[in-house]
């Protein structure tokens, strides 16, 4: 049975929780009101996803090792950077199994993901090209021919439009099967392309340093200073600064501060209004409330006191949507449990938007 739908978000925490089959740590790096949208189509284990975001951010992403993942920018705006490499429109990222990587944007961005079982990719590529295509040992950025890239992007866009607007077609097994086969053939054609980047060895070494950098921040929190952090990673301060500048677009100190500010903002949203704000600031490494307020305002365009609090206090959250799931009969409508919504913070879906299938979409 096909599962499809679309959902809009006004909270980064809800947005990252809405992406299934992956661990996503999102750090917003620009001020303003956050708005994002996810559109998905799940055909058994063949999954299609599209994301639209309005603010710059850094994401540390760990997809499920059970699937093969391919991602790509879906707009011509030069906004998406994968592991320090700026992606061109038409580039395709072929991820390794269980990869942990950084992806950042410098403004509005649109991206797409296709994931599928490794055996399905191997069987289809063998039939089409005579060779079994498997996930690479490390992520690769491929640059397909213009015709191959255009075909994949058009099919991906068409599929997402159908997922948003033509639910009765998606419910038809023959239509769903045809979409899956078309996308799979287009994907295989793109995965036979050459690498777009040159020095793979250096990029892989730096990617490993950045994964260990994230692990150290998670393990030790804000307590580590720069010399201690470099010692824990076994790298020089110059090397760490170079890696952070390439992968994150900023130095390690700035990234650590933004990371703490984002965590503090999420804690504020979920805290009871009576909770001491200074205690939340201290818990995230800010001993001086005045400096915390100043840094918070510079990062998000509002003071901590202006951030809405108590988001988790309502038993039912604040989801406002109508939901339905497609049964095996085209057009049949049944009640859908909002379990995917209840597992995130405040999964806000605009009243005019309907969510079909499972709200927590799978990669």
XYZ file of N, CA, C and O in Angstrom, residues 162-274:
452
model
N 2.133 14.499 -7.445
C 1.070 13.500 -7.319
C 0.813 13.170 -5.855
O -0.334 12.995 -5.436
N 1.884 13.084 -5.066
C 1.732 12.777 -3.644
C 0.959 13.877 -2.924
O 0.256 13.621 -1.942
N 1.082 15.114 -3.410
C 0.404 16.247 -2.788
C -1.046 16.408 -3.256
O -1.902 16.822 -2.477
N -1.304 16.077 -4.527
C -2.586 16.491 -5.111
C -3.432 15.369 -5.699
O -4.648 15.536 -5.841
N -2.830 14.244 -6.080
C -3.590 13.198 -6.778
C -3.545 11.886 -6.008
O -2.998 10.890 -6.455
N -4.143 11.904 -4.843
C -4.054 10.751 -3.955
C -4.770 9.525 -4.519
O -4.383 8.394 -4.259
N -5.808 9.778 -5.319
C -6.538 8.647 -5.901
C -5.685 7.910 -6.933
O -5.806 6.696 -7.097
N -4.788 8.632 -7.608
C -3.883 7.976 -8.554
C -2.827 7.156 -7.826
O -2.524 6.028 -8.206
N -2.256 7.732 -6.767
C -1.244 7.023 -5.993
C -1.811 5.730 -5.420
O -1.114 4.731 -5.269
N -3.110 5.740 -5.081
C -3.731 4.553 -4.496
C -3.885 3.423 -5.509
O -4.077 2.271 -5.117
N -3.782 3.743 -6.795
C -3.889 2.715 -7.834
C -2.575 1.941 -7.908
O -1.530 2.522 -8.206
N -2.569 0.637 -7.646
C -1.320 -0.136 -7.628
C -0.539 -0.059 -8.939
O 0.696 -0.051 -8.933
N -1.242 0.003 -10.066
C -0.549 0.054 -11.359
C 0.185 1.386 -11.535
O 1.314 1.422 -12.036
N -0.447 2.472 -11.114
C 0.208 3.783 -11.192
C 1.417 3.818 -10.271
O 2.497 4.294 -10.642
N 1.244 3.326 -9.060
C 2.346 3.316 -8.093
C 3.511 2.476 -8.614
O 4.680 2.872 -8.507
N 3.222 1.345 -9.196
C 4.283 0.477 -9.719
C 5.006 1.151 -10.890
O 6.231 1.063 -11.010
N 4.254 1.838 -11.762
C 4.869 2.525 -12.901
C 5.779 3.654 -12.426
O 6.885 3.847 -12.954
N 5.335 4.415 -11.422
C 6.164 5.489 -10.868
C 7.469 4.929 -10.304
O 8.548 5.475 -10.537
N 7.348 3.848 -9.559
C 8.531 3.240 -8.955
C 9.531 2.790 -10.017
O 10.738 3.041 -9.892
N 9.041 2.152 -11.069
C 9.937 1.656 -12.112
C 10.593 2.798 -12.881
O 11.792 2.744 -13.183
N 9.828 3.834 -13.183
C 10.402 4.978 -13.896
C 11.496 5.652 -13.069
O 12.577 5.977 -13.585
N 11.203 5.880 -11.799
C 12.195 6.506 -10.936
C 13.428 5.633 -10.773
O 14.561 6.130 -10.772
N 13.233 4.342 -10.639
C 14.349 3.427 -10.453
C 15.255 3.414 -11.682
O 16.490 3.453 -11.560
N 14.670 3.394 -12.869
C 15.477 3.408 -14.102
C 16.250 4.723 -14.226
O 17.436 4.723 -14.590
N 15.587 5.840 -13.929
C 16.268 7.138 -13.997
C 17.388 7.218 -12.973
O 18.461 7.781 -13.245
N 17.161 6.666 -11.809
C 18.170 6.683 -10.754
C 19.395 5.875 -11.154
O 20.539 6.328 -10.975
N 19.190 4.689 -11.699
C 20.317 3.841 -12.118
C 21.158 4.560 -13.164
O 22.397 4.521 -13.132
N 20.511 5.250 -14.115
C 21.255 5.989 -15.136
C 22.151 7.057 -14.516
O 23.273 7.290 -14.983
N 21.669 7.703 -13.463
C 22.476 8.735 -12.809
C 23.621 8.144 -11.996
O 24.690 8.749 -11.881
N 23.419 6.965 -11.436
C 24.438 6.368 -10.566
C 25.607 5.771 -11.346
O 26.599 5.341 -10.743
N 25.525 5.746 -12.660
C 26.648 5.284 -13.475
C 27.577 6.432 -13.865
O 28.575 6.216 -14.556
N 27.288 7.642 -13.393
C 28.072 8.831 -13.764
C 29.401 8.867 -13.019
O 29.629 8.130 -12.054
N 30.290 9.765 -13.466
C 31.600 9.940 -12.842
C 31.490 10.856 -11.627
O 30.533 11.619 -11.468
N 32.534 10.819 -10.782
C 32.587 11.680 -9.606
C 32.765 13.134 -10.027
O 33.490 13.444 -10.968
N 32.098 14.026 -9.267
C 32.202 15.455 -9.559
C 33.381 16.103 -8.852
O 33.851 17.156 -9.255
N 33.859 15.485 -7.774
C 34.927 16.096 -6.984
C 36.233 15.357 -7.197
O 36.261 14.183 -7.566
N 37.335 16.054 -6.918
C 38.650 15.488 -7.189
C 39.276 14.738 -6.040
O 39.407 13.519 -6.077
N 39.685 15.431 -4.991
C 40.483 14.845 -3.924
C 39.601 14.108 -2.922
O 39.258 14.620 -1.851
N 39.225 12.879 -3.252
C 38.342 12.105 -2.391
C 39.005 11.742 -1.069
O 38.363 11.736 -0.024
N 40.310 11.453 -1.121
C 41.002 10.996 0.085
C 41.006 12.071 1.169
O 40.729 11.793 2.336
N 41.308 13.309 0.779
C 41.311 14.400 1.752
C 39.922 14.652 2.308
O 39.739 14.846 3.516
N 38.918 14.647 1.435
C 37.547 14.903 1.887
C 37.088 13.822 2.868
O 36.416 14.104 3.863
N 37.449 12.574 2.586
C 37.043 11.489 3.485
C 37.733 11.610 4.839
O 37.120 11.353 5.882
N 39.007 12.005 4.824
C 39.729 12.171 6.082
C 39.116 13.303 6.909
O 38.920 13.176 8.117
N 38.785 14.395 6.245
C 38.170 15.515 6.944
C 36.759 15.164 7.423
O 36.324 15.619 8.497
N 36.020 14.374 6.633
C 34.680 13.944 7.048
C 34.751 13.110 8.318
O 33.895 13.236 9.209
N 35.763 12.271 8.422
C 35.944 11.461 9.626
C 36.223 12.345 10.843
O 35.704 12.102 11.939
N 37.049 13.386 10.658
C 37.330 14.321 11.755
C 36.044 15.006 12.203
O 35.790 15.165 13.409
N 35.199 15.396 11.261
C 33.973 16.105 11.609
C 32.963 15.202 12.325
O 32.217 15.669 13.192
N 32.937 13.922 11.980
C 32.069 12.987 12.711
C 32.551 12.851 14.145
O 31.756 12.871 15.098
N 33.875 12.738 14.336
C 34.423 12.638 15.692
C 34.212 13.943 16.467
O 34.035 13.942 17.685
N 34.223 15.058 15.755
C 33.942 16.359 16.359
C 32.521 16.383 16.929
O 32.301 16.795 18.081
N 31.546 15.915 16.162
C 30.165 15.863 16.634
C 30.035 14.908 17.827
O 29.320 15.204 18.798
N 30.713 13.772 17.758
C 30.658 12.806 18.862
C 31.218 13.419 20.146
O 30.679 13.201 21.238
N 32.311 14.177 20.010
C 32.917 14.809 21.191
C 31.978 15.851 21.790
O 31.852 15.949 23.018
N 31.303 16.614 20.956
C 30.363 17.616 21.459
C 29.187 16.952 22.169
O 28.702 17.448 23.191
N 28.732 15.830 21.628
C 27.615 15.114 22.249
C 28.025 14.504 23.584
O 27.275 14.528 24.559
N 29.240 13.974 23.636
C 29.709 13.281 24.841
C 30.052 14.242 25.971
O 29.755 13.979 27.138
N 30.691 15.376 25.612
C 31.217 16.270 26.644
C 30.425 17.559 26.804
O 30.671 18.310 27.750
N 29.513 17.849 25.881
C 28.725 19.065 25.991
C 29.580 20.306 25.856
O 30.635 20.294 25.204
N 29.184 21.410 26.498
C 29.905 22.673 26.340
C 31.142 22.794 27.230
O 31.778 23.841 27.264
N 31.492 21.719 27.951
C 32.587 21.830 28.913
C 33.962 21.913 28.261
O 34.880 22.512 28.795
N 34.134 21.286 27.098
C 35.448 21.250 26.464
C 35.830 22.609 25.888
O 35.050 23.237 25.183
N 37.077 23.061 26.188
C 37.591 24.232 25.496
C 38.330 23.766 24.248
O 38.461 22.565 23.989
N 38.822 24.715 23.460
C 39.417 24.358 22.169
C 40.622 23.418 22.298
O 40.689 22.411 21.589
N 41.606 23.686 23.167
C 42.731 22.750 23.290
C 42.288 21.348 23.699
O 42.804 20.350 23.186
N 41.322 21.262 24.625
C 40.839 19.954 25.060
C 40.104 19.245 23.932
O 40.230 18.023 23.753
N 39.353 20.002 23.163
C 38.614 19.423 22.041
C 39.559 18.865 20.991
O 39.394 17.741 20.501
N 40.581 19.635 20.651
C 41.564 19.176 19.658
C 42.323 17.954 20.166
O 42.621 17.030 19.393
N 42.634 17.950 21.466
C 43.329 16.798 22.039
C 42.452 15.554 21.974
O 42.934 14.448 21.678
N 41.150 15.723 22.238
C 40.226 14.588 22.181
C 40.109 14.038 20.760
O 39.924 12.837 20.564
N 40.231 14.935 19.769
C 40.123 14.510 18.363
C 41.449 14.035 17.790
O 41.478 13.395 16.737
N 42.545 14.397 18.442
C 43.855 14.042 17.922
C 44.250 14.829 16.695
O 44.962 14.316 15.819
N 43.805 16.094 16.620
C 44.141 16.944 15.475
C 44.608 18.296 16.001
O 44.345 18.667 17.152
N 45.273 19.044 15.144
C 45.701 20.394 15.518
C 44.525 21.347 15.431
O 43.520 21.091 14.748
N 44.657 22.484 16.116
C 43.595 23.486 16.063
C 43.429 24.018 14.645
O 42.310 24.289 14.203
N 44.535 24.143 13.926
C 44.463 24.621 12.538
C 43.668 23.654 11.668
O 42.845 24.078 10.850
N 43.910 22.349 11.840
C 43.178 21.358 11.051
C 41.695 21.397 11.357
O 40.854 21.342 10.447
N 41.351 21.507 12.634
C 39.936 21.556 13.009
C 39.272 22.799 12.443
O 38.132 22.735 11.952
N 39.967 23.933 12.491
C 39.396 25.163 11.935
C 39.178 25.017 10.424
O 38.156 25.469 9.892
N 40.126 24.395 9.739
C 39.999 24.189 8.293
C 38.802 23.304 7.982
O 38.004 23.600 7.082
N 38.655 22.209 8.722
C 37.547 21.283 8.491
C 36.209 21.960 8.763
O 35.255 21.826 7.980
N 36.115 22.694 9.860
C 34.865 23.358 10.201
C 34.505 24.426 9.179
O 33.338 24.576 8.800
N 35.503 25.169 8.740
C 35.249 26.199 7.737
C 34.718 25.586 6.442
O 33.795 26.120 5.815
N 35.280 24.438 6.055
C 34.865 23.778 4.810
C 33.501 23.128 4.940
O 32.643 23.267 4.062
N 33.271 22.408 6.026
C 32.044 21.634 6.181
C 30.885 22.457 6.731
O 29.730 22.232 6.358
N 31.185 23.397 7.638
C 30.139 24.117 8.346
C 30.012 25.572 7.924
O 29.034 26.230 8.266
N 31.026 26.088 7.226
C 30.988 27.485 6.817
C 31.300 28.447 7.939
O 31.010 29.645 7.836
N 31.896 27.957 9.031
C 32.225 28.794 10.194
C 33.257 28.063 11.039
O 33.518 26.866 10.842
N 33.860 28.772 11.977
C 34.838 28.171 12.861
C 34.193 27.295 13.919
O 32.982 27.375 14.164
N 34.974 26.452 14.591
C 34.410 25.546 15.604
C 33.766 26.272 16.772
O 32.732 25.820 17.287
N 34.359 27.388 17.228
C 33.790 28.103 18.365
C 32.400 28.650 18.046
O 31.473 28.557 18.869
N 32.246 29.216 16.864
C 30.949 29.743 16.450
C 29.922 28.617 16.326
O 28.771 28.757 16.731
N 30.333 27.488 15.761
C 29.422 26.359 15.611
C 28.973 25.836 16.974
O 27.785 25.558 17.177
N 29.912 25.705 17.893
C 29.570 25.222 19.232
C 28.577 26.173 19.894
O 27.609 25.737 20.538
N 28.796 27.472 19.743
C 27.875 28.439 20.329
C 26.473 28.322 19.715
O 25.461 28.321 20.430
N 26.397 28.231 18.374
C 25.092 28.096 17.719
C 24.405 26.796 18.115
O 23.177 26.748 18.270
N 25.186 25.766 18.270
C 24.631 24.473 18.692
C 24.000 24.605 20.082
O 22.890 24.118 20.318
N 24.714 25.250 21.003
C 24.191 25.454 22.350
C 22.948 26.349 22.336
O 21.981 26.101 23.063
N 22.976 27.390 21.502
C 21.826 28.291 21.416
C 20.592 27.566 20.876
O 19.471 27.773 21.362
N 20.780 26.720 19.862
C 19.652 25.959 19.319
C 19.086 24.989 20.349
O 17.864 24.821 20.455
N 19.967 24.345 21.112
C 19.508 23.442 22.158
C 18.766 24.209 23.252
O 17.741 23.753 23.770
N 19.288 25.390 23.587
C 18.628 26.214 24.594
C 17.261 26.675 24.105
O 16.282 26.707 24.870
N 17.167 27.024 22.828
C 15.874 27.470 22.292
C 14.846 26.341 22.325
O 13.674 26.557 22.659
N 15.286 25.130 21.964
C 14.381 23.984 22.033
C 13.934 23.730 23.476
O 12.759 23.429 23.733
N 14.866 23.858 24.417
C 14.523 23.664 25.826
C 13.524 24.726 26.297
O 12.600 24.430 27.061
N 13.708 25.967 25.840
C 12.776 27.028 26.204
C 11.376 26.738 25.680
O 10.376 26.921 26.385
N 11.289 26.284 24.429
C 9.983 25.986 23.839
C 9.235 24.929 24.651
O 8.019 24.957 24.747
N 9.991 23.985 25.191
C 9.366 22.875 25.897
C 9.225 23.115 27.387
O 8.581 22.332 28.085
N 9.817 24.164 27.897
C 9.802 24.381 29.338
C 8.488 25.012 29.791
O 7.790 25.681 29.028
N 8.183 24.786 31.052
C 7.059 25.464 31.675
C 7.393 26.956 31.776
O 8.535 27.323 32.072
N 6.423 27.847 31.523
C 6.714 29.290 31.606
C 7.290 29.720 32.945
O 7.953 30.758 33.025
N 7.041 28.930 33.993
C 7.550 29.298 35.317
C 9.002 28.879 35.519
O 9.636 29.284 36.498
